[in-house]
Tab-separated table of C-alpha atoms and ligand atoms in Angstrom:
chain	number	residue	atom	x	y	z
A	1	UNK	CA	11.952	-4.280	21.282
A	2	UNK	CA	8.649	-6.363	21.167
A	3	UNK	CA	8.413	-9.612	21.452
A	4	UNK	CA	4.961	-10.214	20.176
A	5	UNK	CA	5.945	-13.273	17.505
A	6	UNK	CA	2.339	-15.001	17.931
A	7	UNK	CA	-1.015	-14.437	17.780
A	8	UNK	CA	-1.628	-14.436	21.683
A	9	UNK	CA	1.200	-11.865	22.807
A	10	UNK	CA	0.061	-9.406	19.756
A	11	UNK	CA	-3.749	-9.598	20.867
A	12	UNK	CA	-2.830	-8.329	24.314
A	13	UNK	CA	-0.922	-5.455	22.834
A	14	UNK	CA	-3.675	-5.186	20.411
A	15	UNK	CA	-5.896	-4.708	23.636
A	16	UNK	CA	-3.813	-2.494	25.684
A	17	UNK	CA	-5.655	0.820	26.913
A	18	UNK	CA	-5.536	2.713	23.558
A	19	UNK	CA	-3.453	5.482	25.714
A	20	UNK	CA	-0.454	2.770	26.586
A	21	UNK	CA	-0.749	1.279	22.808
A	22	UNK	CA	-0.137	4.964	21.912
A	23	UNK	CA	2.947	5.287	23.708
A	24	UNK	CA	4.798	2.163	22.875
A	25	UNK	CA	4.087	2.690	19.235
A	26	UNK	CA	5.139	6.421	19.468
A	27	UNK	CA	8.320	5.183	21.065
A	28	UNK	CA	9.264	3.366	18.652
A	29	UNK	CA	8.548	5.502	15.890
A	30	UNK	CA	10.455	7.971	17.090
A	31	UNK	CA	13.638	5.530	17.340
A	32	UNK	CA	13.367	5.341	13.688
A	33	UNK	CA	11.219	8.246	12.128
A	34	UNK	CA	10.909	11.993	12.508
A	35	UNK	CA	7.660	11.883	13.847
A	36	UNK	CA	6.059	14.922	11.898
A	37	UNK	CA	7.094	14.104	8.545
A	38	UNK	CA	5.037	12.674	6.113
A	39	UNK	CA	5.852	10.229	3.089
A	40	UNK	CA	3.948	11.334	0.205
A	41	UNK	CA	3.061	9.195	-3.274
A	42	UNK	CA	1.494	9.721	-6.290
A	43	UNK	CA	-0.828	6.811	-7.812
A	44	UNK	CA	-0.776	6.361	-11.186
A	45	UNK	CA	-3.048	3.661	-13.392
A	46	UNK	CA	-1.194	2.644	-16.118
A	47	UNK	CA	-3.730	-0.192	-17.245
A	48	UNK	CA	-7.160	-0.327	-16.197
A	49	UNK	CA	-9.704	-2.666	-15.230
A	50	UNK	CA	-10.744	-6.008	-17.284
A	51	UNK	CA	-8.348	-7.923	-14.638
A	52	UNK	CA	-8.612	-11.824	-14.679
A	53	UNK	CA	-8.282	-12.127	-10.537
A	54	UNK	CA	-11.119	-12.172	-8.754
A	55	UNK	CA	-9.838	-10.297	-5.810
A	56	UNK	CA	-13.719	-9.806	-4.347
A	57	UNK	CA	-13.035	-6.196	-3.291
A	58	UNK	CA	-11.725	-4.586	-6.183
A	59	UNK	CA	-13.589	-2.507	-9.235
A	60	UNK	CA	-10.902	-3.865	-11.518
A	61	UNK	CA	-11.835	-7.144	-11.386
A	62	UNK	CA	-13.328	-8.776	-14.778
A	63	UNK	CA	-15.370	-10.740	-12.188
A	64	UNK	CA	-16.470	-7.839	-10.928
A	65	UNK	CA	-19.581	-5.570	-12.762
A	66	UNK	CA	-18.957	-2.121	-11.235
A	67	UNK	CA	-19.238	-0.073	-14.599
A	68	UNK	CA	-15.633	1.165	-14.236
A	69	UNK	CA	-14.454	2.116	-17.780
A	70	UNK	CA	-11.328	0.047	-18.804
A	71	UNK	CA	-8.462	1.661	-20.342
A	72	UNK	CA	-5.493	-0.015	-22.307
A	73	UNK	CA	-1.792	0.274	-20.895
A	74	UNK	CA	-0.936	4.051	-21.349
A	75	UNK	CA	2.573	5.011	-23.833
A	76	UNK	CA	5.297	6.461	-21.618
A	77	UNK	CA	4.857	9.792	-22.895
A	78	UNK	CA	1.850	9.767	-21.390
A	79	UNK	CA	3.070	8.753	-17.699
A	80	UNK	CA	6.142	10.570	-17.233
A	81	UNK	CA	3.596	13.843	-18.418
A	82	UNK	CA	1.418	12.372	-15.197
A	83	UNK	CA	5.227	12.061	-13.243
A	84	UNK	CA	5.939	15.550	-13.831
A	85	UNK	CA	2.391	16.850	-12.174
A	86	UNK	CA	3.025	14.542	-9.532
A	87	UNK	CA	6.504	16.033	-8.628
A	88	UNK	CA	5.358	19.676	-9.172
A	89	UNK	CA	2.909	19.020	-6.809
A	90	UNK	CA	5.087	17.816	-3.892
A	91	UNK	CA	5.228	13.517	-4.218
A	92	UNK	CA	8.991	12.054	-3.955
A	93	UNK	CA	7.547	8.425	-5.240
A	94	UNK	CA	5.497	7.861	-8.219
A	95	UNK	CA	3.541	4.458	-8.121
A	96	UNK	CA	2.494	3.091	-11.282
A	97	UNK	CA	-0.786	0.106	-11.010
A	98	UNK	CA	-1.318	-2.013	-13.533
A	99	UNK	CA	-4.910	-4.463	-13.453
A	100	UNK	CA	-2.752	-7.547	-14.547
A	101	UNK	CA	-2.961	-10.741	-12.607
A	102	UNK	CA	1.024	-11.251	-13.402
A	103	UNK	CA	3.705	-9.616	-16.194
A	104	UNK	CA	3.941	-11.075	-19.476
A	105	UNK	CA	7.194	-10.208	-21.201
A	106	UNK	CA	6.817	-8.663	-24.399
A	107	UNK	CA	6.353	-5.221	-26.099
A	108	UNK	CA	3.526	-4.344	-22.964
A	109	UNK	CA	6.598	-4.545	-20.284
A	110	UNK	CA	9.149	-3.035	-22.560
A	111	UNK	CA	6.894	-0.024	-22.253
A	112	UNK	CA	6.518	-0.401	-18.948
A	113	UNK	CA	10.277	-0.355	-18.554
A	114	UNK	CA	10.803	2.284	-20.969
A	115	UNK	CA	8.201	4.310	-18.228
A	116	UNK	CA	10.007	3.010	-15.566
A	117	UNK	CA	13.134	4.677	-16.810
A	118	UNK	CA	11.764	8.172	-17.538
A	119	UNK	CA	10.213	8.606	-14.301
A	120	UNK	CA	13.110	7.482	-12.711
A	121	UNK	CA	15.315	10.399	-14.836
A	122	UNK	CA	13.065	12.431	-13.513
A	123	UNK	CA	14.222	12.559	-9.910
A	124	UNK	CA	11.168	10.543	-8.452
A	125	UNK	CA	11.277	7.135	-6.990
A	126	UNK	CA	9.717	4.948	-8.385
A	127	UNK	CA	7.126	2.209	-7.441
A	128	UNK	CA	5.530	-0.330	-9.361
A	129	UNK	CA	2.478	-3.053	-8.758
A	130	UNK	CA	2.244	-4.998	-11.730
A	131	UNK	CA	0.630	-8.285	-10.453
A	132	UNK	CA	3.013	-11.304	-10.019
A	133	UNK	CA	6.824	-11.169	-11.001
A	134	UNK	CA	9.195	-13.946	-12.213
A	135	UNK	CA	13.035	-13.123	-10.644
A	136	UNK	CA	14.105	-12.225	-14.245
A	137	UNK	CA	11.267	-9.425	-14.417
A	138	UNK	CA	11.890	-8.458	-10.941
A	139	UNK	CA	15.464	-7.891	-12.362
A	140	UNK	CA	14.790	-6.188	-15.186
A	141	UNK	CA	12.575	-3.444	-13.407
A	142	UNK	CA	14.997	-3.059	-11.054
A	143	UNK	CA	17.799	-2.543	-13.740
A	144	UNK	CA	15.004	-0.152	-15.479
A	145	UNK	CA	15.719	2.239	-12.258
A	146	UNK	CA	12.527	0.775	-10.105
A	147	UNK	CA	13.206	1.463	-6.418
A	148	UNK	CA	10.406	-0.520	-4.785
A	149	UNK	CA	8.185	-3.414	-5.820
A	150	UNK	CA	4.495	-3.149	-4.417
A	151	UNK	CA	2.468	-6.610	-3.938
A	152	UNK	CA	-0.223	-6.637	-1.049
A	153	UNK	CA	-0.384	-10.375	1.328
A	154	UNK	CA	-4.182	-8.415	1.350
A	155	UNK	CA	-5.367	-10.709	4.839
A	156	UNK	CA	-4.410	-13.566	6.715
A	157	UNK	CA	-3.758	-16.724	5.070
A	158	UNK	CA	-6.747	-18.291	6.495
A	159	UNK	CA	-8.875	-15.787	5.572
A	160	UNK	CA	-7.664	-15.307	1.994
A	161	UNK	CA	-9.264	-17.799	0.505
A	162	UNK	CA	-13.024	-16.115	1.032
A	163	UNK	CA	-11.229	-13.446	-0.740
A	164	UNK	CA	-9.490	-14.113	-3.732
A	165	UNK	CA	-9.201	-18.205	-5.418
A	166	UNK	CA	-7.589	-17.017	-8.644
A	167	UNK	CA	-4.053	-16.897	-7.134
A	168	UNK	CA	-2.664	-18.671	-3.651
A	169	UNK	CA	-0.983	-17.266	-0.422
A	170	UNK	CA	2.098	-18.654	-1.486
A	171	UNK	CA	2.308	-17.297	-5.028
A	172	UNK	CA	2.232	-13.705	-3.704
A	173	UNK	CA	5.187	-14.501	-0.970
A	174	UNK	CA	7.010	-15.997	-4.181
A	175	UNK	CA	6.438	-12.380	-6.079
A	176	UNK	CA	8.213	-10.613	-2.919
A	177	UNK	CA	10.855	-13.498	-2.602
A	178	UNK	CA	11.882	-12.318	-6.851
A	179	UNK	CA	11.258	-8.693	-5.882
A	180	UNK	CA	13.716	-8.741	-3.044
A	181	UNK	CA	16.525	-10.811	-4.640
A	182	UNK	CA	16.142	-8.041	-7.224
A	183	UNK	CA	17.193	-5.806	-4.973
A	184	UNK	CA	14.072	-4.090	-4.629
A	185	UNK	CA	12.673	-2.688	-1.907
A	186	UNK	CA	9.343	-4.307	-0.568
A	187	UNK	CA	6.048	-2.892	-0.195
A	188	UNK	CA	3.315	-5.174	0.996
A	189	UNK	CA	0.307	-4.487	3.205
A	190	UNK	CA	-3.365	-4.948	3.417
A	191	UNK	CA	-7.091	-4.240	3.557
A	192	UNK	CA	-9.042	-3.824	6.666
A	193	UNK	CA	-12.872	-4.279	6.454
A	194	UNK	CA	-13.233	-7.333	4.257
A	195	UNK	CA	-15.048	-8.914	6.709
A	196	UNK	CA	-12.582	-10.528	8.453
A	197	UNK	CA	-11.802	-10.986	12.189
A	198	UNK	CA	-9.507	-8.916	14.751
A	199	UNK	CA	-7.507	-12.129	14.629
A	200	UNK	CA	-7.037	-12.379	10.605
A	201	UNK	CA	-5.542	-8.570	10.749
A	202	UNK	CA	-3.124	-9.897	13.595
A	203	UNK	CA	-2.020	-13.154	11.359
A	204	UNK	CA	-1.746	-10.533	8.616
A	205	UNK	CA	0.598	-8.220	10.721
A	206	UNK	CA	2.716	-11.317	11.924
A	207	UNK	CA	3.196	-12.404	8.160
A	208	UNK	CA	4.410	-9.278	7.343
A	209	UNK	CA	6.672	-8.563	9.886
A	210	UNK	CA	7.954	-11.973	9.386
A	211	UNK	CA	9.258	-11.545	6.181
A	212	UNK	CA	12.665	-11.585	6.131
A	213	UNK	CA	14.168	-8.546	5.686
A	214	UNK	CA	10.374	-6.723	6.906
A	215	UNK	CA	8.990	-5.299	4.419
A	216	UNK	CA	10.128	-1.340	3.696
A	217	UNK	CA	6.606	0.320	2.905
A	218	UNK	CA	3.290	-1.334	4.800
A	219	UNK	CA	0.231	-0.053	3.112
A	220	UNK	CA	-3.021	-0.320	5.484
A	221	UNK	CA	-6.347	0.144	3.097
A	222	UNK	CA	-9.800	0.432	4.183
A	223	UNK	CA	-11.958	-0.983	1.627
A	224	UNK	CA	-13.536	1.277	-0.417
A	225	UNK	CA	-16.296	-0.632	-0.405
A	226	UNK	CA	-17.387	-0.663	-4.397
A	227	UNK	CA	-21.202	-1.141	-5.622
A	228	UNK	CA	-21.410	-4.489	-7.864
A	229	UNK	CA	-18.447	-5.740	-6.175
A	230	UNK	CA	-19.343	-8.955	-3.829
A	231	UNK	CA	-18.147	-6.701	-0.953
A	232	UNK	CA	-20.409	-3.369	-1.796
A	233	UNK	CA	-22.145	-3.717	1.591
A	234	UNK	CA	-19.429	-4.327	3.740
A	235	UNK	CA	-19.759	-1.930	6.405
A	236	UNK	CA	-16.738	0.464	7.316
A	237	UNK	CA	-14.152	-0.377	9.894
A	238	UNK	CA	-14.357	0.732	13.146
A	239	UNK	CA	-11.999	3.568	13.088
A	240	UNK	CA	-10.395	2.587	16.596
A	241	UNK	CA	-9.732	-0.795	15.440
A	242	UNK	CA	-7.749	0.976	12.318
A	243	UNK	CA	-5.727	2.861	14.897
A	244	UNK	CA	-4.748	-0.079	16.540
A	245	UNK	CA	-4.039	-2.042	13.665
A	246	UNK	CA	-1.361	0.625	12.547
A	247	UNK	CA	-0.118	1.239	16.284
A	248	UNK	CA	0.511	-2.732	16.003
A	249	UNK	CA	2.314	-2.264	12.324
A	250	UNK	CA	4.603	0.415	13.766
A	251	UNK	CA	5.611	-1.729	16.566
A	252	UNK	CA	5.967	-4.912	14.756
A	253	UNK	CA	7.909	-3.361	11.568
A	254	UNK	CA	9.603	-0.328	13.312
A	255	UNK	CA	11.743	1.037	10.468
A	256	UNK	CA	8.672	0.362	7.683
A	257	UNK	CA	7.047	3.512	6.191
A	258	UNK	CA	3.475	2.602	7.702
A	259	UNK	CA	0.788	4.153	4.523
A	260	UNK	CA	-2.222	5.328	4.939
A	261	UNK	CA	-4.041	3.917	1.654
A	262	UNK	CA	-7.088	3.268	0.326
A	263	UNK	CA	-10.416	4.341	2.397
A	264	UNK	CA	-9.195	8.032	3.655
A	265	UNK	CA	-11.951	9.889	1.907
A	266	UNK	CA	-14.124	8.374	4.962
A	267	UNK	CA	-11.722	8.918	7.081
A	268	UNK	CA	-12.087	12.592	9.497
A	269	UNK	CA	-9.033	14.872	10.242
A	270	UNK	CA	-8.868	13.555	13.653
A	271	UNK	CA	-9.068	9.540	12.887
A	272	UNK	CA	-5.875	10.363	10.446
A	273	UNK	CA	-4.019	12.715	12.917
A	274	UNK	CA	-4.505	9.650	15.588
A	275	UNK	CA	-2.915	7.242	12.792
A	276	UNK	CA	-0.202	9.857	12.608
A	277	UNK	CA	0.201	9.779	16.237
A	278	UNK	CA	0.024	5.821	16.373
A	279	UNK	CA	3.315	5.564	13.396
A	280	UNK	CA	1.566	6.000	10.467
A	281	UNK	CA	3.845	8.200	8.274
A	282	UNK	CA	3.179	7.731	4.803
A	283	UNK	CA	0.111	8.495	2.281
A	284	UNK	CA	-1.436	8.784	-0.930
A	285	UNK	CA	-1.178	12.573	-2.338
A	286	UNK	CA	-3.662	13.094	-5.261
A	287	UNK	CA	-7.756	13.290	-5.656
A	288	UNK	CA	-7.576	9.700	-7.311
A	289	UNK	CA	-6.311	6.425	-6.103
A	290	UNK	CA	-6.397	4.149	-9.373
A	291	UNK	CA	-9.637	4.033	-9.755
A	292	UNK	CA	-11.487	5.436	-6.789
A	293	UNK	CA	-11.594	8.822	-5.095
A	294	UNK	CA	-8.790	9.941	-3.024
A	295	UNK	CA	-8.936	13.707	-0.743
A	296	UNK	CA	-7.752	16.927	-2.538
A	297	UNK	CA	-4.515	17.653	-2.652
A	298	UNK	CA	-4.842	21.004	-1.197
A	299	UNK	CA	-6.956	19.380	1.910
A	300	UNK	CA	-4.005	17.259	2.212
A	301	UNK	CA	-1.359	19.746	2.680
A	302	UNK	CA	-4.118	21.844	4.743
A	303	UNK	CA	-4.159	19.092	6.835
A	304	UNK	CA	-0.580	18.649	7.405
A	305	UNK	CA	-0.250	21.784	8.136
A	306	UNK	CA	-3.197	22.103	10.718
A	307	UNK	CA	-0.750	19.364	12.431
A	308	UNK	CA	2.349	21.100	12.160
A	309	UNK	CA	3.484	18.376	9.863
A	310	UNK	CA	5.411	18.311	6.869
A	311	UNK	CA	6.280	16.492	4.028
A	312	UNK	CA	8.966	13.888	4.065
A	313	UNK	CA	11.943	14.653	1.241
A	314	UNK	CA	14.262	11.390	0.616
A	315	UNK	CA	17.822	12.006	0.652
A	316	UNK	CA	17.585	10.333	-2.951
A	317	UNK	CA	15.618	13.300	-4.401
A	318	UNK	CA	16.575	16.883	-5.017
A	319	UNK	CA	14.290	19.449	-3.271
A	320	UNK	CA	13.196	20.931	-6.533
A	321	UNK	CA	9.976	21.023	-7.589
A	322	UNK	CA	9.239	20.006	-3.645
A	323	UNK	CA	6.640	22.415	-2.002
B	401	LIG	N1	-3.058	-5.912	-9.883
B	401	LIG	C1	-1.984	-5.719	-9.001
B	401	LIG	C2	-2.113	-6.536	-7.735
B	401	LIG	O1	-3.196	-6.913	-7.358
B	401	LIG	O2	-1.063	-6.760	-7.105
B	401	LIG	C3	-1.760	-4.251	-8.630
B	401	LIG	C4	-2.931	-3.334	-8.394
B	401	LIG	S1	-4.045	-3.777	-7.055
B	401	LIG	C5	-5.384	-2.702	-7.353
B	401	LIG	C6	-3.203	-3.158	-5.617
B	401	LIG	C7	-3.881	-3.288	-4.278
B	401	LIG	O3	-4.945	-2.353	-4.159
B	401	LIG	C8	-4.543	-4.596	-3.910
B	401	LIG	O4	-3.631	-5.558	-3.495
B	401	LIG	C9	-5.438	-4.182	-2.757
B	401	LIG	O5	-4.759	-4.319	-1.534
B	401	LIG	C10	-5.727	-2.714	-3.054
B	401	LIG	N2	-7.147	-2.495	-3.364
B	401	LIG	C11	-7.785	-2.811	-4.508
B	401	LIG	N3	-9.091	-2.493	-4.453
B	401	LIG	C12	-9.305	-1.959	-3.220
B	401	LIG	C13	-10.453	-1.454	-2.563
B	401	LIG	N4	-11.652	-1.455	-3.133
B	401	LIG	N5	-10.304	-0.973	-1.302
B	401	LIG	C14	-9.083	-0.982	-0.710
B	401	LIG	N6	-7.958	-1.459	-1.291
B	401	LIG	C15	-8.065	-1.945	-2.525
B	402	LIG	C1	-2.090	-0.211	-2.024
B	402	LIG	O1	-1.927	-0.966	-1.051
B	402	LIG	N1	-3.118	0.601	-2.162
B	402	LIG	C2	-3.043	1.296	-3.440
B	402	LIG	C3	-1.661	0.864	-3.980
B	402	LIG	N2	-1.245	-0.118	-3.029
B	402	LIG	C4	-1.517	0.372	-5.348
B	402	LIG	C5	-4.201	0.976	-4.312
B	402	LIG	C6	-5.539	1.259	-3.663
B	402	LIG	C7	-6.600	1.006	-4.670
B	402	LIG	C8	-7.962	1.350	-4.172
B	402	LIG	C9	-9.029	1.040	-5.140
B	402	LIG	C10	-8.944	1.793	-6.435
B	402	LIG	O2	-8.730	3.033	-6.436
B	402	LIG	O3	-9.130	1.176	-7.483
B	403	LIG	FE1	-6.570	-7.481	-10.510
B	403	LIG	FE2	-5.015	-6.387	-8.658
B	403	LIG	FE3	-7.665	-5.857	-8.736
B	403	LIG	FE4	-6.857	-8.264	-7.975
B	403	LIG	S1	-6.420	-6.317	-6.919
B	403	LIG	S2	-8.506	-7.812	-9.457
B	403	LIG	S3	-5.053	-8.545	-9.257
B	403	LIG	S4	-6.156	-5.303	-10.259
């Protein structure tokens, strides 16, 4: 077990020669994890862009002028169609995004929940990111057949603040805090490359893994750095530092699927194989995030399979459909 609780004794792991970070982190994904299987999700936009936050990274925002063409909340017909595609092309979770800063009840999340339901019939789990929750929502998507509840701490507290002012720290731990007493599972993560420091990704692991229970999924995004948002000319992340960062999340959060997100189209086959081999074991399946560019499905399973990987199937699914 590690015993890295605070910032100082999670910086000198963070510095260990990358070969000895390797190890411990491989350790102890291999405690919890079949180390060559892969999670793999489907993304789905279910509402796009014209999004009150002002989350300085992100296309969606109404702060934001990046072009991006909004699009109303799509009817479930239209999503558990998408659901299908995404299971007869090998996903076992289907995550649906919405560009709301929180759920309002009414006839918008009864379709939601009517969406909810039919992708859930059809095998897949199911994922949702809707903004903030109230515990009664929380409950009623998980009552709708929603497995997991995705909602991103995004950076440290301390650094959050140069980031997004339209919503606080504490509001977003409050969102988990429904999700989880929903019964839920808990998806929460971040971004690396929004300028922070080495020591803001470290606070931002510690939160995390000091949620209580951890948190099941930990996304890791890079930014996709977006032109005519505030952070267009951010420049990339250094792609050791990334490793690191998810060696550290695999250590701190053992039993967490640890996802590569956002930012892999910049990413080579080697940088993702070394997040592989530092406990990353979960990613994004599909040539379109929500609203940015994701790699090829078929690179994906080319890639996999250069590795001698394969693709994780949860006990919870059948294998049909599964490649
Ligand atoms: N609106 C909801 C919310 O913010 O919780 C759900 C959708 S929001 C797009 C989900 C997450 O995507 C954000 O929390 C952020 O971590 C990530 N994200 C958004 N834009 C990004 C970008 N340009 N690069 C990397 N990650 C991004
Ligand atoms: C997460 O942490 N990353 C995904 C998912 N959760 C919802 C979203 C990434 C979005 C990247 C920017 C875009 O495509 O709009
Ligand atoms: Fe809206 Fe979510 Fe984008 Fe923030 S990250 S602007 S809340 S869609």
């Amino acid at each position: 077990m590690h015993n890295a609780t605070d910032l100082a004794s999670l910086r000198a792991l963070y510095d260990l020669p990358l070969p000895e970070l390797m190890f411990r982190a491989q350790t102890v994904h291999r405690q919890h994890h079949d180390p060559a299987a892969v999670q793999l999700c489907t993304l789905q936009s279910i509402k796009t862009g014209r999004c009150q936050e002002d989350c300085k990274y992100c296309p969606q925002s109404a702060h934001n002028s990046t072009g991006l063409q909004p699009e109303p909340l799509l009817d479930t017909a239209e999503i558990v169609a998408s659901a299908k595609q995404a299971l007869s092309g090998g996903a076992s979770r289907f995550c649906m995004g919405a560009a709301w800063r929180e759920v309002k009840n009414g006839p918008q999340f009864d379709s939601v929940l009517a969406s909810v339901r039919g992708v859930s019939d059809l095998g897949l789990e199911v994922c949702c990111t809707l903004g903030m929750l109230t515990q009664d929502q929380a409950t009623r998507l998980k009552d709708a057949g929603c497995n997991v509840y995705n909602h991103n701490l995004d950076t440290s507290r301390e650094y959050y603040p140069e980031i997004i002012t339209t919503r606080t720290y504490d509001e977003r731990l409050d969102t988990l805090a429904a999700a989880r007493r929903a019964g839920l599972q808990v998806c929460s993560g971040g971004i690396l490359g929004l300028g922070e420091k080495i020591e803001d990704r470290l606070n931002l692991l510690l939160e995390l893994a000091a949620l209580d229970p951890q948190p099941d999924s930990v996304p890791v995004n890079a930014l996709v750095a977006v032109e005519g948002t505030p952070l267009e000319d951010q420049a990339p992340v250094d792609p050791i530092e990334f490793v690191r960062i998810i060696a550290l999340a695999r250590i701190l959060m053992p039993k967490a699927m640890v996802r590569l997100s956002a930012g892999r189209t910049a990413m080579s086959p080697e940088l993702q194989a070394l997040c592989f081999m530092a406990g990353a074991n979960s990613l994004f399946l599909g040539d379109r995030l929500l609203t940015t560019p994701n790699p090829e499905r078929s690179s994906d399973f080319a890639l996999l399979e250069r590795l001698g990987m394969h693709p994780l199937v949860p006990e919870s699914v059948s294998t049909c459909g599964q490649v």
